[in-house]
PDB file of C-alpha atoms and ligand atoms in Angstrom:
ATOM      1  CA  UNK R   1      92.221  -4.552 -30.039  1.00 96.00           C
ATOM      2  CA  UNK R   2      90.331  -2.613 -32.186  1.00 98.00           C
ATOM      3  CA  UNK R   3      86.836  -1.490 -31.964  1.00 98.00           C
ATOM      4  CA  UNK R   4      84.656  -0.696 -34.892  1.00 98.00           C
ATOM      5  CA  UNK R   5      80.974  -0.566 -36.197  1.00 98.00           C
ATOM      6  CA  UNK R   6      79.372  -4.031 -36.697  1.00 98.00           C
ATOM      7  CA  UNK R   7      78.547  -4.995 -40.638  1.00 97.00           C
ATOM      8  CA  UNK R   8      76.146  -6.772 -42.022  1.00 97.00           C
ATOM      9  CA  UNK R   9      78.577  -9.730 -42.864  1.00 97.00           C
ATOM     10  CA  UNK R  10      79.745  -9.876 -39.034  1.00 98.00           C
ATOM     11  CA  UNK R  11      76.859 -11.561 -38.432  1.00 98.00           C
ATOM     12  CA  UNK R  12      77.758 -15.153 -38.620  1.00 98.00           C
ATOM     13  CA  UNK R  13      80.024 -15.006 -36.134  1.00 98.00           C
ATOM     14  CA  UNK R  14      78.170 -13.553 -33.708  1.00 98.00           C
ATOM     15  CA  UNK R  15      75.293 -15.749 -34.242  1.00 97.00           C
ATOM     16  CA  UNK R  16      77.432 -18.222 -33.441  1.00 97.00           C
ATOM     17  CA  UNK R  17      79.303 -16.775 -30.600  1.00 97.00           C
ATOM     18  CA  UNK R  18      75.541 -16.500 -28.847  1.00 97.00           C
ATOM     19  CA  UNK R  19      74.833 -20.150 -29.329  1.00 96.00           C
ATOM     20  CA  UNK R  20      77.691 -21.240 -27.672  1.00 96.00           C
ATOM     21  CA  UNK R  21      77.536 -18.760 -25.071  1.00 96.00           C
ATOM     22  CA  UNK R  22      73.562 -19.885 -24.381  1.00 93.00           C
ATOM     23  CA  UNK R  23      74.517 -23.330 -23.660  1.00 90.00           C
ATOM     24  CA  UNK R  24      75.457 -21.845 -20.525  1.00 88.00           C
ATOM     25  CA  UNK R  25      72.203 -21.176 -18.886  1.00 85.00           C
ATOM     26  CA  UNK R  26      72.075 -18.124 -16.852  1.00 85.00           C
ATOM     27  CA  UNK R  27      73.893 -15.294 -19.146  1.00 89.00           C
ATOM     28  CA  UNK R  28      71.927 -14.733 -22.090  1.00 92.00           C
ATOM     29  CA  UNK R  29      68.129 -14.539 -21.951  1.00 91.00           C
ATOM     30  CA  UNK R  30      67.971 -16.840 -25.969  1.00 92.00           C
ATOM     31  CA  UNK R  31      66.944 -20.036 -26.398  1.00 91.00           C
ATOM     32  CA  UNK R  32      69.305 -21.784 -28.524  1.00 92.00           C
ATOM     33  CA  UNK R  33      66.162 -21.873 -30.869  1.00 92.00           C
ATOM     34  CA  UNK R  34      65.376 -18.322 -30.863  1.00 94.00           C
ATOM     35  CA  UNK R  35      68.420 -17.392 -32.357  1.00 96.00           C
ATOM     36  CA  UNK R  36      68.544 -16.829 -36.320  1.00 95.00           C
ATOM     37  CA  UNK R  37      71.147 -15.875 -38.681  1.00 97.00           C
ATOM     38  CA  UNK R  38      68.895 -13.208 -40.306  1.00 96.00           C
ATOM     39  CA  UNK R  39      67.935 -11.414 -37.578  1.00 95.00           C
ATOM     40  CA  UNK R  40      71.167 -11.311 -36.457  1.00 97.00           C
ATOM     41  CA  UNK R  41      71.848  -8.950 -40.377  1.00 97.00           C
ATOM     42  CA  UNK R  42      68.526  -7.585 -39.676  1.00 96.00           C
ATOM     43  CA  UNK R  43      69.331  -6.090 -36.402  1.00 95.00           C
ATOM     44  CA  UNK R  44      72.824  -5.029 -37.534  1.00 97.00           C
ATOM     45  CA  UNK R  45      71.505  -3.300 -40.435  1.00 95.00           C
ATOM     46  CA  UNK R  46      68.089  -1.626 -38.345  1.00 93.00           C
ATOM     47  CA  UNK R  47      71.266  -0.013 -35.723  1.00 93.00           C
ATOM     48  CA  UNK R  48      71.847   2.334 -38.269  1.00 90.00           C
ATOM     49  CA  UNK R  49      70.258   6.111 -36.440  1.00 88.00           C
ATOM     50  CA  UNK R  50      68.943   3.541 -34.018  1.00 92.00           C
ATOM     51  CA  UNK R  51      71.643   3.381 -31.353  1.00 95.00           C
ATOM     52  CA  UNK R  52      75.391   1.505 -31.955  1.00 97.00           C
ATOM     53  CA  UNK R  53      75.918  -1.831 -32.525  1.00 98.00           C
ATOM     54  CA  UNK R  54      80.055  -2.214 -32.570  1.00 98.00           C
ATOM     55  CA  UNK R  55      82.602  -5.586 -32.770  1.00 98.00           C
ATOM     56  CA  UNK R  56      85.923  -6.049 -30.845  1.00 98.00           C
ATOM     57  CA  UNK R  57      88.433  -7.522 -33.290  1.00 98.00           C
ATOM     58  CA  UNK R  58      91.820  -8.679 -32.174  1.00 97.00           C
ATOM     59  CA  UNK R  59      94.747  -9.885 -34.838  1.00 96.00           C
ATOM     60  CA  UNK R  60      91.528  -9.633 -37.367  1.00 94.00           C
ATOM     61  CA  UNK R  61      89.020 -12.123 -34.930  1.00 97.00           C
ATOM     62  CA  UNK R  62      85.759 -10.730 -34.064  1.00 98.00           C
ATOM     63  CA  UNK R  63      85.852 -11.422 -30.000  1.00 98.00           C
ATOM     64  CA  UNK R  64      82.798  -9.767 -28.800  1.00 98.00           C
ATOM     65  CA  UNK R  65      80.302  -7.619 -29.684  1.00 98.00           C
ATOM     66  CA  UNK R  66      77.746  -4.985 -27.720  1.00 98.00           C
ATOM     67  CA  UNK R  67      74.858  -3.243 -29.161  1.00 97.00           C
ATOM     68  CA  UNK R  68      72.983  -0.115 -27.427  1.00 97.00           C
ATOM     69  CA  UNK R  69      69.527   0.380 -29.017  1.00 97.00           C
ATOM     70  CA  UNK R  70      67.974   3.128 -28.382  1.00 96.00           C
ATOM     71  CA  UNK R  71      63.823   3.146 -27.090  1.00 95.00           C
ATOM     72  CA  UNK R  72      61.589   3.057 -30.245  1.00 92.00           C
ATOM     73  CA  UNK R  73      58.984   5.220 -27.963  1.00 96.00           C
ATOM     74  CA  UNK R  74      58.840   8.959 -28.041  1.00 95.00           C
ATOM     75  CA  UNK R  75      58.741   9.274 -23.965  1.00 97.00           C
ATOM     76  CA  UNK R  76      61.832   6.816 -23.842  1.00 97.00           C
ATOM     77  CA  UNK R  77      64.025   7.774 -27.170  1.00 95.00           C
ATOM     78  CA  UNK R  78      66.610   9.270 -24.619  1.00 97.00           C
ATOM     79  CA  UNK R  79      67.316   5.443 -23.329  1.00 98.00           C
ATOM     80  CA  UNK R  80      69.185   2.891 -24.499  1.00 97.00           C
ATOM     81  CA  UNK R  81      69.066  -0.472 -23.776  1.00 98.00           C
ATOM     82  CA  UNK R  82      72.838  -2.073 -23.846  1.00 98.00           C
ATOM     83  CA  UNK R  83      73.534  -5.685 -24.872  1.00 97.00           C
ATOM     84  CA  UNK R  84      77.233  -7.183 -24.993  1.00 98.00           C
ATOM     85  CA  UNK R  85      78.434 -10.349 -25.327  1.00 98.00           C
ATOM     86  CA  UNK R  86      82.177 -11.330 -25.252  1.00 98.00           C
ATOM     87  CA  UNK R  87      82.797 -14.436 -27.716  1.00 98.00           C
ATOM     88  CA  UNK R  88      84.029 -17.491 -25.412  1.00 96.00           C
ATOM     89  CA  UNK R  89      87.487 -18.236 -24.995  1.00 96.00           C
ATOM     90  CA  UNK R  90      87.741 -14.153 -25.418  1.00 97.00           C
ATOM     91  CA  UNK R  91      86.879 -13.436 -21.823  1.00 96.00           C
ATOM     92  CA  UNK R  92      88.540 -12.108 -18.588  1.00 96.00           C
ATOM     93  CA  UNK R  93      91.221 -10.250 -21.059  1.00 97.00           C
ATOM     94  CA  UNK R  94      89.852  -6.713 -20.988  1.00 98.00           C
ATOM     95  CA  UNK R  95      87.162  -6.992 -24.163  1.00 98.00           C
ATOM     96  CA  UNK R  96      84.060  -6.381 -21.854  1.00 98.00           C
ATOM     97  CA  UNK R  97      85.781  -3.048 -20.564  1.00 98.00           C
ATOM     98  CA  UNK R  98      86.950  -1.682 -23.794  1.00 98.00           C
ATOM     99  CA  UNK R  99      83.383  -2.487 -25.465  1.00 98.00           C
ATOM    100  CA  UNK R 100      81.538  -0.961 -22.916  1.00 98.00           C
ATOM    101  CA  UNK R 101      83.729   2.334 -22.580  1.00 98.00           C
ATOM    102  CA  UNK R 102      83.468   2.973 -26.433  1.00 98.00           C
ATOM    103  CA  UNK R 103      79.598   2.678 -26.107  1.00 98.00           C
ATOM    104  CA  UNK R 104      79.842   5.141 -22.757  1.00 98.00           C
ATOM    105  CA  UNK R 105      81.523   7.747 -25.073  1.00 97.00           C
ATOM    106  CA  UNK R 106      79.605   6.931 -27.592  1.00 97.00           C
ATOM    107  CA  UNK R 107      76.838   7.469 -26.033  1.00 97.00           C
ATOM    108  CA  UNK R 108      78.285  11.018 -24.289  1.00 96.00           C
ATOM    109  CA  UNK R 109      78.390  12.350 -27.623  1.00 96.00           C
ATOM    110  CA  UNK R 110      74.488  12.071 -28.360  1.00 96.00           C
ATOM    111  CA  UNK R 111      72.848  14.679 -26.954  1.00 94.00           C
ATOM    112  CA  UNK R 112      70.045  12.930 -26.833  1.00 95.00           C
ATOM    113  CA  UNK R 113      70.210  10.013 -25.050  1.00 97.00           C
ATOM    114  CA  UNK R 114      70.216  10.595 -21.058  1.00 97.00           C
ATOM    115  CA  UNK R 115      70.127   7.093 -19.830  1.00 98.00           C
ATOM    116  CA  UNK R 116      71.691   3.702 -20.217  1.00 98.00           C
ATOM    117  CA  UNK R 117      69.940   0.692 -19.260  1.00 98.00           C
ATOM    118  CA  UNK R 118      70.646  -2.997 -19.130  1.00 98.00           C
ATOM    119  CA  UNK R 119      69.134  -6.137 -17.319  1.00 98.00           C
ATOM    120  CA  UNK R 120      71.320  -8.865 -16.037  1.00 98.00           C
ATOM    121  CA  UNK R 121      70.859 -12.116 -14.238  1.00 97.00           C
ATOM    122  CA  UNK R 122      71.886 -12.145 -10.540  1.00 97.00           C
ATOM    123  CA  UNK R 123      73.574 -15.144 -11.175  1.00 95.00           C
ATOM    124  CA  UNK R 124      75.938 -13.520 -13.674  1.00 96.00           C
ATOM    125  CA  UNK R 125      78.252 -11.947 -11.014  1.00 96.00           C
ATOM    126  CA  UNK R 126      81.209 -11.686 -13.095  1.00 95.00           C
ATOM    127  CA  UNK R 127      78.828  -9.136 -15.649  1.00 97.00           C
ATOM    128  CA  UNK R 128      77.526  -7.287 -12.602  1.00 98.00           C
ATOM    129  CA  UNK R 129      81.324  -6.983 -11.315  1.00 98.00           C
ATOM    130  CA  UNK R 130      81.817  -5.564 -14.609  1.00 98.00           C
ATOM    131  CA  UNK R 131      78.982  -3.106 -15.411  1.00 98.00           C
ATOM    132  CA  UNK R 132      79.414  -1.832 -11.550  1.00 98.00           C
ATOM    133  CA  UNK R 133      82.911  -0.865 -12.488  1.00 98.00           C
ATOM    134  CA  UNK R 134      81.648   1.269 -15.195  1.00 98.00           C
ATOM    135  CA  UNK R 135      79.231   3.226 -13.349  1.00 97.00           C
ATOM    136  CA  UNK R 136      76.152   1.297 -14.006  1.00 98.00           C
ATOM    137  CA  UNK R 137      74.082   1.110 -10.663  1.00 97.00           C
ATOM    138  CA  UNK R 138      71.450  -1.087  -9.576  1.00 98.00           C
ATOM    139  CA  UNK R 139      67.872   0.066 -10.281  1.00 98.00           C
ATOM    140  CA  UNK R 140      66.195  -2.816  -8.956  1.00 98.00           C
ATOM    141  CA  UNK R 141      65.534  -6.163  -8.690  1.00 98.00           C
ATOM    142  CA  UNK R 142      62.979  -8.430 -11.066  1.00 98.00           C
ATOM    143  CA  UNK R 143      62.213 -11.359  -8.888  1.00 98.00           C
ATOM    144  CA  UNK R 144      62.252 -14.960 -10.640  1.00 97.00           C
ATOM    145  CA  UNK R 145      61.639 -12.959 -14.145  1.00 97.00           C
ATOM    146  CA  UNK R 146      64.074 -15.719 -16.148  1.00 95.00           C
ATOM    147  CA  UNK R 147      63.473 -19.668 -16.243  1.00 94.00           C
ATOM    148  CA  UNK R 148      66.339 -21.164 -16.255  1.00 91.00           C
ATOM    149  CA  UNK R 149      64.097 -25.171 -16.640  1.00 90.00           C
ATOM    150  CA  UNK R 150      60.870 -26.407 -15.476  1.00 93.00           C
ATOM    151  CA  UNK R 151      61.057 -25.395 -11.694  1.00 95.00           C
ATOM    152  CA  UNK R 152      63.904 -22.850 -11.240  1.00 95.00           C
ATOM    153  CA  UNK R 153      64.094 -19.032 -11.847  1.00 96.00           C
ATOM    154  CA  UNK R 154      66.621 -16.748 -11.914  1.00 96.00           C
ATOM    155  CA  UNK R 155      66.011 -12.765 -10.423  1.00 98.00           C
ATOM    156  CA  UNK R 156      66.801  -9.890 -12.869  1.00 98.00           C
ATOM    157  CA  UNK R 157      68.933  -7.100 -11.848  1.00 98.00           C
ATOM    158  CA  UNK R 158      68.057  -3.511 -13.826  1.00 98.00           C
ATOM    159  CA  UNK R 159      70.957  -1.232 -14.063  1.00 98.00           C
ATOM    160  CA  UNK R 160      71.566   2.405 -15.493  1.00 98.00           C
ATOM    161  CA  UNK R 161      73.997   4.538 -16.303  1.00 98.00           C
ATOM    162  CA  UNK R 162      73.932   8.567 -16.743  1.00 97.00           C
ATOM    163  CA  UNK R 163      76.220   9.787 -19.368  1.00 95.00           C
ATOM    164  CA  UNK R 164      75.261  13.450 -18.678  1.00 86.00           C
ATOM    165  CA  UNK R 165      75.727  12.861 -14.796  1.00 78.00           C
ATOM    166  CA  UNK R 166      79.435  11.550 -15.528  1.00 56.00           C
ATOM    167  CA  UNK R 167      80.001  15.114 -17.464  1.00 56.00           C
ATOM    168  CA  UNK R 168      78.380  16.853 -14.812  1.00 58.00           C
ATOM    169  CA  UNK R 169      80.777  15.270 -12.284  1.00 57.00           C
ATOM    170  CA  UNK R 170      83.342  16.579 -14.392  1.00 52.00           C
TER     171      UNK R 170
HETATM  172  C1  LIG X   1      80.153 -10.519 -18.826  1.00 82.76           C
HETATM  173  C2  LIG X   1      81.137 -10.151 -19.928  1.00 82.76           C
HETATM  174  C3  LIG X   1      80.500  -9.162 -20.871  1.00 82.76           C
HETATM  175  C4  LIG X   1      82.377  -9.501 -19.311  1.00 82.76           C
HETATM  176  O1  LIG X   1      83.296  -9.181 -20.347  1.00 82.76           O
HETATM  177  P1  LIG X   1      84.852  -9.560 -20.219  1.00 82.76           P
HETATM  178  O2  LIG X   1      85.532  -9.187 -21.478  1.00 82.76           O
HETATM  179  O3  LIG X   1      84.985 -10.939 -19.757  1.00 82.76           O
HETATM  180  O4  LIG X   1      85.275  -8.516 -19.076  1.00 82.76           O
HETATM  181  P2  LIG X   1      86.724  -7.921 -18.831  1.00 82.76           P
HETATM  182  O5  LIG X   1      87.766  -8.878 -19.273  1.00 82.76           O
HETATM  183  O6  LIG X   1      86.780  -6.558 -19.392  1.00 82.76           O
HETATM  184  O7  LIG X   1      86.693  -7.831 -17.271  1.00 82.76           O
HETATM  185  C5  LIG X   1      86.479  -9.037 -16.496  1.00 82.76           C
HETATM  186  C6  LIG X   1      87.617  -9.235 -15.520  1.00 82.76           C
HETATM  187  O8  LIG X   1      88.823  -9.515 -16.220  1.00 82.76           O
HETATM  188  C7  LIG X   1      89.851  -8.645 -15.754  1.00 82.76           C
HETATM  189  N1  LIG X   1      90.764  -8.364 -16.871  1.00 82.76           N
HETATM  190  C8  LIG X   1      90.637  -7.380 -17.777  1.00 82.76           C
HETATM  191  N2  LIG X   1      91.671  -7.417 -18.622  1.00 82.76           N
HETATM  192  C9  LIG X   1      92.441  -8.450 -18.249  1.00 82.76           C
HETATM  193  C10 LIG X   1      93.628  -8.998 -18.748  1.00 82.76           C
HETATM  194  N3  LIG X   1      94.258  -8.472 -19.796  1.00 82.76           N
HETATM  195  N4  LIG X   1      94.119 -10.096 -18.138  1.00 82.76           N
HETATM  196  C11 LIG X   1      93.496 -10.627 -17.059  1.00 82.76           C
HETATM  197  N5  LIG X   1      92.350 -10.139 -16.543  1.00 82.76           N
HETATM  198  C12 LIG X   1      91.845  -9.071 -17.130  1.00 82.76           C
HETATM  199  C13 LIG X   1      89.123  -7.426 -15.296  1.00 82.76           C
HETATM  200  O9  LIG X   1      89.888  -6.690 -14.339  1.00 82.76           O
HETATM  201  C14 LIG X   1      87.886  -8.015 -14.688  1.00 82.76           C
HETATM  202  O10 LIG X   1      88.124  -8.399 -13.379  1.00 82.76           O
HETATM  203  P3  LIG X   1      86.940  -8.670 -12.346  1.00 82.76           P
HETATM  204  O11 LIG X   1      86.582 -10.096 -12.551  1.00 82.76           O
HETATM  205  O12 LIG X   1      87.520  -8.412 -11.026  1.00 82.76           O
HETATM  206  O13 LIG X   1      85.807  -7.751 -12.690  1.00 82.76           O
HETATM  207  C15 LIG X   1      81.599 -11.434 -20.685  1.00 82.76           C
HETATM  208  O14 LIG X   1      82.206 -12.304 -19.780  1.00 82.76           O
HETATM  209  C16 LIG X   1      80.493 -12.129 -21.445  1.00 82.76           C
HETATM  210  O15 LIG X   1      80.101 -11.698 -22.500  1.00 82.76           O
HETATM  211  N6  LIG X   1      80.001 -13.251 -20.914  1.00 82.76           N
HETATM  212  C17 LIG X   1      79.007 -14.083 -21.592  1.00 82.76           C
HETATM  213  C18 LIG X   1      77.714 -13.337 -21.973  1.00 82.76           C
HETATM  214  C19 LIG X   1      77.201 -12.498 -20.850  1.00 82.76           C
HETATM  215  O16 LIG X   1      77.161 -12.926 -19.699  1.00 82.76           O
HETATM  216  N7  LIG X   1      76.785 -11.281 -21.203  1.00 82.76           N
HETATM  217  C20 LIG X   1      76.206 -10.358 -20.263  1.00 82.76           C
HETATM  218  C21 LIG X   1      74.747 -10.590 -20.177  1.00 82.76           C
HETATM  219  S1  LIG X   1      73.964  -9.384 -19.111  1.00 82.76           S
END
């Protein structure tokens, strides 16, 4: 597997990993609707000085990608906000992990930023499993914040992770 920075013509395929993956409700926040080729290249392109966006490739396939953006706000620059999504058919085989310790050392090597943040649903327990084993820790708990159809909600979990804590530790 091989890790590497996200380009501009990446973005097909992770458009269209996301629409697949939405059609599950409960993992990503997107309408099917609300997801657009350009801003897909738009984002990719703005993640340049803004924070990392990075794909997994593996025999030459992109099979996931993960983006930490970092707080446009002054007061907040030192946060990022981390968003990953393994392509389906590409999970449970160690793509989640690898993506999200890049981004970890990634982000150890910026001064700057102090804090990783991410929100996930409580339904997703196979995500939280995942982020717990990298550190992240829950911050709190955002009660009936997604709608999944007309009368049910999901809660939102809030976790963080410290990269200068972890070197602290050290
Ligand atoms: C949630 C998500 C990011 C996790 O990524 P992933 O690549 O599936 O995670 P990993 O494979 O690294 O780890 C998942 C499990 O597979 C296991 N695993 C890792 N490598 C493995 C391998 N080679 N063979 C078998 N199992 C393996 C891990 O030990 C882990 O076990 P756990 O279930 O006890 O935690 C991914 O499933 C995903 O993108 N899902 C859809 C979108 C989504 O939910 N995004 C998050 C929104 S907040």
């Amino acid at each position: 597997m091989q890790i590497r920075d996200a380009v501009p013509e990446d973005a097909v395929a992770l458009w269209q990993a996301e629409l697949e993956t939405v059609a599950v409700p409960g993992r990503l926040v997107s309408a099917p609707s609300e997801l657009d080729l350009a801003s897909f290249r738009t984002k990719i392109q703005a993640a340049v000085g803004r924070g990392s966006y990075v794909v997994a490739e593996v025999d030459g396939l992109v099979c996931g990608h993960a983006y930490l953006e970092l707080m446009p706000l002054a007061a907040v620059r030192h946060v990022c906000r981390l968003t990953i999504v393994v392509h389906p058919g590409h999970t449970g085989t160690g793509i989640g992990t690898a993506l999200i310790a890049h981004l970890q050392e990634w982000a150890r090597r910026q001064p700057e930023i102090r804090k990783i943040e991410l929100l996930v649903r409580a339904s997703n327990v196979g995500a939280m499993r995942l982020y717990a084993r990298m550190g992240f820790v829950e911050e709190g708990r955002l009660r009936e914040r997604v709608r999944l159809d007309a009368e049910t909600f999901v809660d939102d979990i809030a976790m963080g992770w410290f990269p200068r804590a972890h070197v602290e530790r050290r």
